[in-house]
Amino acid sequence: MSSQLFRVGLWVAKVPQRALSTSPVCATSVVLDQKLRDEIYPKIGNREVVGFGINGYASYVDRCEFPCPAIRFKESTPEILKLREKEKGDWKTLSLDDKKALYRASFCQTYSEINAPTGEWKFILAVILFAFAGSGWLALYMRKFVYPPPVRTLNREWQEHTLQRMLDQNQGAIMGVSSKWDYEKQEWKQ
Amino acid sequence: MFRVALKASTSLHNAARQCLKAQAGAVSAVRYSHGKEETDEEFDNRYVKYFDRPDIDHWEIRKAMNDITAEDLVPEPRIIIAALKACRRLNDYSLAVRYLEAVQWKCGSKKSKIWPWILQEIKPTLSELGILTPEEMGYDKPELALKNVYLM
């Protein structure tokens, strides 16, 4: 039943049927047929294929939600193979350095390294501030060299005279300006 | 006209009867649902049984670990223990530590509440197999830094 299940799983995973090991305690890594091997191994070199990974391709990627990528990170060098032999024994005999070496052989970054802050925000903030400064300089340049001088009606004195003229002409007597002006007391209505 | 009305009323009556039947038996297959929903207990048992298989291999253990990490839950200690024992059978120490890190990450913002309890539950297995927690290995803080690929 389980062998049928993983045949289905393999079909879904686009990896063809693996050779089933005949030994009862099966500690083999994934066994691939020659065609796949020719396709994959030039790209991954001497690395061991260990699983399905994220999408079935023999790639390595560090993702928090997928703890186990499809291949080991480092190529299988003689030192690492020696460590793997040691790994088959009691793990209490492994020193801390051995354990760390084994971890780094299979994985690139630890979870805390994946989630560590990158300081990228400083770069982004700097770019934004640069953009503000640049546009400020551009605005100054435009005002000094590009725009014509401002219209003569745009100063305070002219506008005060305009307002006085509007009141003299009784413009907006119902709902507008003059309706807010008290002509007897010569001040704005309270 | 009356026959039509009668037919309509009987069909309505039948529909009502079936709806009531559906409410009564929640476990049996209801017309509008996909199938029987798995209880938490069954879910846990399924994963424990999978990890406890004596002939599990690298492909299967990693698939199971990826799948259970993809679920929206923190795995029960007995699932974690079964996974660690499966790592032992496959002689893969680094995978055990990796999975412990994954469980810690699954705790999310409630790590300070959930992880101590999980650790307490799995401590006997950890000491028995000689697996260090990520903290003991020094992996709770970043050890190495990776250069940004965009700045290489």
Coordinates of C-alpha atoms in Angstrom, one line a residue:
Chain A
M1 CA 0.0 0.0 0.0
S2 CA 2.8 2.4 1.0
S3 CA 4.8 1.5 -2.1
Q4 CA 1.7 2.3 -4.3
L5 CA 1.3 5.5 -2.4
F6 CA 4.8 6.7 -3.1
R7 CA 4.6 5.6 -6.7
V8 CA 1.6 8.0 -6.9
G9 CA 3.7 10.6 -5.1
L10 CA 6.5 10.1 -7.6
W11 CA 4.2 10.4 -10.5
V12 CA 2.9 13.7 -9.1
A13 CA 6.5 14.7 -8.5
K14 CA 7.5 14.0 -12.1
V15 CA 10.4 11.8 -10.9
P16 CA 10.1 8.4 -12.5
Q17 CA 9.8 5.1 -10.5
R18 CA 12.8 4.6 -8.3
A19 CA 14.5 1.3 -7.9
L20 CA 13.2 -0.2 -4.6
S21 CA 16.0 -1.4 -2.3
T22 CA 15.7 -5.0 -1.4
S23 CA 17.3 -4.6 2.1
P24 CA 14.7 -4.4 4.9
V25 CA 16.2 -1.3 6.7
C26 CA 16.3 1.0 3.7
A27 CA 18.6 4.0 4.4
T28 CA 19.2 4.8 0.8
S29 CA 19.0 8.3 -0.7
V30 CA 16.9 8.7 -3.8
V31 CA 17.9 6.3 -6.6
L32 CA 17.5 7.9 -10.1
D33 CA 17.5 6.3 -13.5
Q34 CA 20.3 7.1 -15.9
K35 CA 18.3 9.6 -18.0
L36 CA 17.5 11.8 -15.0
R37 CA 21.0 11.3 -13.7
D38 CA 22.5 12.7 -16.9
E39 CA 20.1 15.7 -16.7
I40 CA 20.7 16.5 -13.1
Y41 CA 24.2 15.7 -12.2
P42 CA 26.1 18.0 -14.5
K43 CA 24.2 20.8 -12.8
I44 CA 24.6 19.7 -9.2
G45 CA 28.0 18.0 -9.4
N46 CA 28.8 15.6 -6.6
R47 CA 25.9 16.6 -4.4
E48 CA 23.6 13.9 -3.0
V49 CA 20.0 14.1 -4.0
V50 CA 18.0 13.5 -0.9
G51 CA 14.4 14.4 -1.5
F52 CA 11.6 16.2 -3.4
G53 CA 12.4 19.7 -2.2
I54 CA 9.9 22.4 -3.1
N55 CA 8.9 21.5 -6.6
G56 CA 10.6 18.3 -7.6
Y57 CA 13.7 19.9 -9.2
A58 CA 17.1 19.0 -7.8
S59 CA 17.8 22.5 -6.5
Y60 CA 18.9 23.9 -3.2
V61 CA 17.0 26.8 -1.6
D62 CA 16.7 28.0 2.0
R63 CA 13.0 28.6 2.8
C64 CA 11.6 28.7 6.3
E65 CA 8.5 26.9 5.3
F66 CA 10.4 24.1 3.5
P67 CA 13.0 22.9 5.9
C68 CA 14.3 20.1 3.7
P69 CA 15.6 21.0 0.2
A70 CA 16.1 18.4 -2.5
I71 CA 19.9 18.2 -2.5
R72 CA 22.6 18.5 0.1
F73 CA 24.3 21.9 0.1
K74 CA 27.9 20.9 -0.1
E75 CA 29.5 18.4 -2.5
S76 CA 30.4 15.1 -1.0
T77 CA 34.1 15.5 -0.3
P78 CA 36.2 12.7 1.4
E79 CA 36.1 14.6 4.7
I80 CA 32.4 14.9 4.7
L81 CA 32.1 11.2 3.7
K82 CA 34.2 10.4 6.7
L83 CA 31.9 12.4 8.9
R84 CA 28.9 10.5 7.5
E85 CA 30.5 7.3 8.5
K86 CA 31.0 8.6 12.0
E87 CA 27.3 9.8 11.9
K88 CA 26.2 6.2 11.6
G89 CA 27.4 5.5 15.1
D90 CA 26.2 7.0 18.3
W91 CA 25.6 10.8 17.9
K92 CA 26.9 11.4 21.4
T93 CA 30.4 10.6 20.1
L94 CA 30.2 13.5 17.6
S95 CA 31.9 16.7 18.8
L96 CA 30.2 20.0 18.5
D97 CA 32.5 20.9 15.5
D98 CA 31.5 17.6 13.9
K99 CA 27.8 18.4 14.3
K100 CA 28.2 21.9 13.0
A101 CA 30.2 20.5 10.0
L102 CA 27.5 18.0 9.3
Y103 CA 24.8 20.7 9.4
R104 CA 26.7 23.0 7.1
A105 CA 27.4 20.2 4.7
S106 CA 23.6 19.6 4.3
F107 CA 22.4 23.2 4.7
C108 CA 23.6 26.6 3.7
Q109 CA 22.0 28.9 6.3
T110 CA 20.4 28.3 9.6
Y111 CA 17.0 29.6 10.3
S112 CA 18.3 32.5 12.3
E113 CA 20.6 33.4 9.4
I114 CA 17.7 33.3 7.0
N115 CA 15.6 35.6 9.1
A116 CA 18.5 37.9 10.2
P117 CA 18.0 41.6 9.4
T118 CA 19.9 42.7 6.3
G119 CA 20.0 46.4 6.9
E120 CA 18.5 46.9 3.5
W121 CA 16.2 49.5 5.0
K122 CA 19.0 51.9 5.4
F123 CA 19.8 51.8 1.7
I124 CA 16.1 52.2 0.8
L125 CA 15.8 55.2 3.1
A126 CA 18.9 56.8 1.7
V127 CA 17.5 56.4 -1.9
I128 CA 14.2 58.0 -0.9
L129 CA 15.9 60.9 0.8
F130 CA 18.1 61.4 -2.2
A131 CA 15.0 61.5 -4.4
F132 CA 13.5 64.2 -2.2
A133 CA 16.6 66.3 -2.3
G134 CA 16.9 65.9 -6.0
S135 CA 13.3 67.0 -6.6
G136 CA 13.9 69.9 -4.2
W137 CA 16.9 71.1 -6.3
L138 CA 14.8 70.6 -9.5
A139 CA 12.0 72.8 -8.1
L140 CA 14.5 75.6 -7.2
Y141 CA 16.0 75.5 -10.6
M142 CA 12.6 75.6 -12.3
R143 CA 11.6 78.6 -10.3
K144 CA 14.8 80.5 -10.9
F145 CA 15.4 79.8 -14.5
V146 CA 12.4 78.4 -16.2
Y147 CA 9.2 79.9 -14.9
P148 CA 8.2 83.5 -16.1
P149 CA 7.9 86.0 -13.2
P150 CA 4.7 85.7 -11.2
V151 CA 1.6 87.5 -12.2
R152 CA 1.2 91.0 -10.8
T153 CA -2.2 90.2 -9.3
L154 CA -0.6 87.7 -6.9
N155 CA 0.5 90.1 -4.2
R156 CA -1.3 91.1 -1.0
E157 CA -1.9 94.8 -1.8
W158 CA -3.5 94.0 -5.2
Q159 CA -5.8 91.4 -3.6
E160 CA -6.8 93.8 -0.8
H161 CA -7.8 96.4 -3.4
T162 CA -9.7 93.8 -5.4
L163 CA -11.6 92.8 -2.3
Q164 CA -12.4 96.5 -1.6
R165 CA -13.7 96.8 -5.2
M166 CA -15.9 93.8 -4.8
L167 CA -17.4 95.3 -1.6
D168 CA -17.9 98.7 -3.3
Q169 CA -19.7 97.0 -6.2
N170 CA -21.8 95.0 -3.8
Q171 CA -20.7 91.7 -5.4
G172 CA -22.2 88.6 -3.9
A173 CA -24.8 90.6 -1.9
I174 CA -27.0 87.5 -1.1
M175 CA -24.8 84.6 -0.3
G176 CA -21.3 85.9 -1.2
V177 CA -18.7 88.4 0.0
S178 CA -20.8 91.5 0.4
S179 CA -23.4 89.6 2.4
K180 CA -20.7 89.0 5.1
W181 CA -19.8 92.7 5.2
D182 CA -21.7 95.0 7.5
Y183 CA -22.0 98.3 5.5
E184 CA -23.2 100.4 8.4
K185 CA -20.4 99.5 10.8
Q186 CA -17.8 99.1 8.0
E187 CA -16.5 95.9 9.4
W188 CA -17.1 92.2 8.8
K189 CA -20.3 90.8 10.2
Q190 CA -19.7 88.9 13.5
Chain B
M1 CA -52.9 23.6 -11.0
F2 CA -53.4 21.9 -7.8
R3 CA -51.2 19.0 -9.0
V4 CA -48.4 21.3 -9.7
A5 CA -48.8 22.9 -6.3
L6 CA -48.9 19.5 -4.7
K7 CA -45.7 18.4 -6.6
A8 CA -43.9 21.6 -5.5
S9 CA -44.9 21.1 -1.9
T10 CA -43.8 17.5 -1.8
S11 CA -40.4 18.4 -3.4
L12 CA -40.0 21.2 -0.8
H13 CA -41.0 18.8 1.9
N14 CA -38.4 16.2 0.7
A15 CA -35.7 18.9 0.5
A16 CA -36.5 20.0 4.0
R17 CA -36.4 16.4 5.3
Q18 CA -33.0 15.9 3.7
C19 CA -31.6 19.0 5.2
L20 CA -32.8 17.9 8.6
K21 CA -31.2 14.5 8.0
A22 CA -27.9 16.2 7.1
Q23 CA -27.9 18.2 10.3
A24 CA -28.6 15.2 12.4
G25 CA -25.7 13.1 11.1
A26 CA -22.6 15.4 10.9
V27 CA -20.1 12.5 10.4
S28 CA -21.9 10.9 7.5
A29 CA -21.3 12.3 4.0
V30 CA -23.4 15.4 3.4
R31 CA -24.5 16.3 0.0
Y32 CA -22.6 19.5 -0.3
S33 CA -19.3 18.6 1.4
H34 CA -16.2 17.1 0.0
G35 CA -16.0 14.1 2.3
K36 CA -15.3 13.1 5.9
E37 CA -13.1 15.6 7.7
E38 CA -10.1 14.3 9.5
T39 CA -9.9 14.9 13.3
D40 CA -6.8 16.3 14.9
E41 CA -6.2 12.9 16.5
E42 CA -6.3 11.1 13.2
F43 CA -4.0 13.7 11.6
D44 CA -1.4 13.3 14.4
N45 CA -1.7 9.5 14.2
R46 CA -1.2 9.6 10.4
Y47 CA 2.1 11.5 10.7
V48 CA 3.4 9.5 13.6
K49 CA 2.6 6.3 11.7
Y50 CA 4.4 7.6 8.7
F51 CA 7.5 8.6 10.6
D52 CA 7.5 5.3 12.5
R53 CA 7.8 3.2 9.4
P54 CA 11.0 1.2 9.8
D55 CA 11.9 1.4 6.1
I56 CA 11.4 5.1 5.7
D57 CA 14.0 6.7 3.4
H58 CA 15.4 10.2 2.8
W59 CA 12.9 11.1 0.1
E60 CA 9.9 10.2 2.3
I61 CA 11.1 11.7 5.5
R62 CA 11.8 15.0 3.8
K63 CA 8.5 15.0 2.0
A64 CA 6.7 14.4 5.3
M65 CA 8.7 17.1 7.1
N66 CA 8.0 19.6 4.3
D67 CA 4.3 18.7 4.3
I68 CA 3.8 19.0 8.0
T69 CA 5.7 22.3 8.1
A70 CA 3.4 23.6 5.4
E71 CA 0.4 22.9 7.6
D72 CA -1.0 25.7 9.7
L73 CA 0.0 24.1 13.0
V74 CA 2.8 23.4 15.4
P75 CA 3.3 19.6 15.4
E76 CA 2.6 17.6 18.5
P77 CA 5.6 16.4 20.5
R78 CA 4.9 12.8 19.6
I79 CA 5.1 13.6 15.9
I80 CA 8.4 15.4 16.5
I81 CA 9.8 12.5 18.5
A82 CA 8.8 10.1 15.7
A83 CA 10.5 12.3 13.2
L84 CA 13.7 12.5 15.3
K85 CA 13.7 8.7 15.6
A86 CA 13.3 8.4 11.9
C87 CA 16.3 10.7 11.4
R88 CA 18.3 8.4 13.7
R89 CA 17.3 5.4 11.6
L90 CA 18.5 7.3 8.5
N91 CA 21.8 8.4 10.2
D92 CA 21.1 12.0 9.4
Y93 CA 21.9 14.2 12.3
S94 CA 21.6 17.6 10.5
L95 CA 18.1 16.8 9.4
A96 CA 17.0 16.4 13.0
V97 CA 18.4 19.8 14.0
R98 CA 16.9 21.4 10.9
Y99 CA 13.5 20.0 11.8
L100 CA 13.8 21.4 15.3
E101 CA 14.6 24.8 13.9
A102 CA 11.5 24.4 11.6
V103 CA 9.3 23.6 14.6
Q104 CA 10.6 26.7 16.5
W105 CA 9.9 28.8 13.4
K106 CA 6.3 27.4 13.2
C107 CA 5.7 28.6 16.8
G108 CA 5.9 32.1 15.3
S109 CA 5.3 35.0 17.7
K110 CA 4.2 32.5 20.5
K111 CA 7.6 30.8 20.6
S112 CA 8.3 31.7 24.2
K113 CA 5.1 30.0 25.3
I114 CA 5.1 26.9 23.1
W115 CA 8.7 26.0 22.6
P116 CA 9.6 25.5 26.3
W117 CA 6.8 23.0 26.6
I118 CA 7.7 21.1 23.4
L119 CA 11.3 21.0 24.6
Q120 CA 10.3 19.6 27.9
E121 CA 8.3 16.9 26.1
I122 CA 11.0 15.9 23.7
K123 CA 14.0 16.3 26.1
P124 CA 14.2 12.5 26.9
T125 CA 14.4 11.7 23.2
L126 CA 17.0 14.4 22.6
S127 CA 19.2 13.1 25.4
E128 CA 18.7 9.5 24.3
L129 CA 19.7 10.1 20.7
G130 CA 22.3 12.8 21.5
I131 CA 20.7 15.5 19.5
L132 CA 21.5 19.1 20.5
T133 CA 18.9 21.8 20.2
P134 CA 19.7 24.7 17.9
E135 CA 20.4 26.9 20.9
E136 CA 22.9 24.4 22.2
M137 CA 24.6 24.3 18.9
G138 CA 24.8 28.0 18.8
Y139 CA 22.4 28.4 15.9
D140 CA 19.9 30.6 17.7
K141 CA 22.0 33.6 16.7
P142 CA 23.3 33.9 13.1
E143 CA 26.8 32.4 12.8
L144 CA 27.8 33.1 9.3
A145 CA 26.6 35.8 6.9
L146 CA 25.8 35.4 3.3
K147 CA 26.6 38.1 0.8
N148 CA 23.6 39.6 -1.0
V149 CA 23.4 38.1 -4.5
Y150 CA 22.4 41.4 -5.9
L151 CA 25.6 43.1 -4.6
M152 CA 28.1 40.5 -5.8

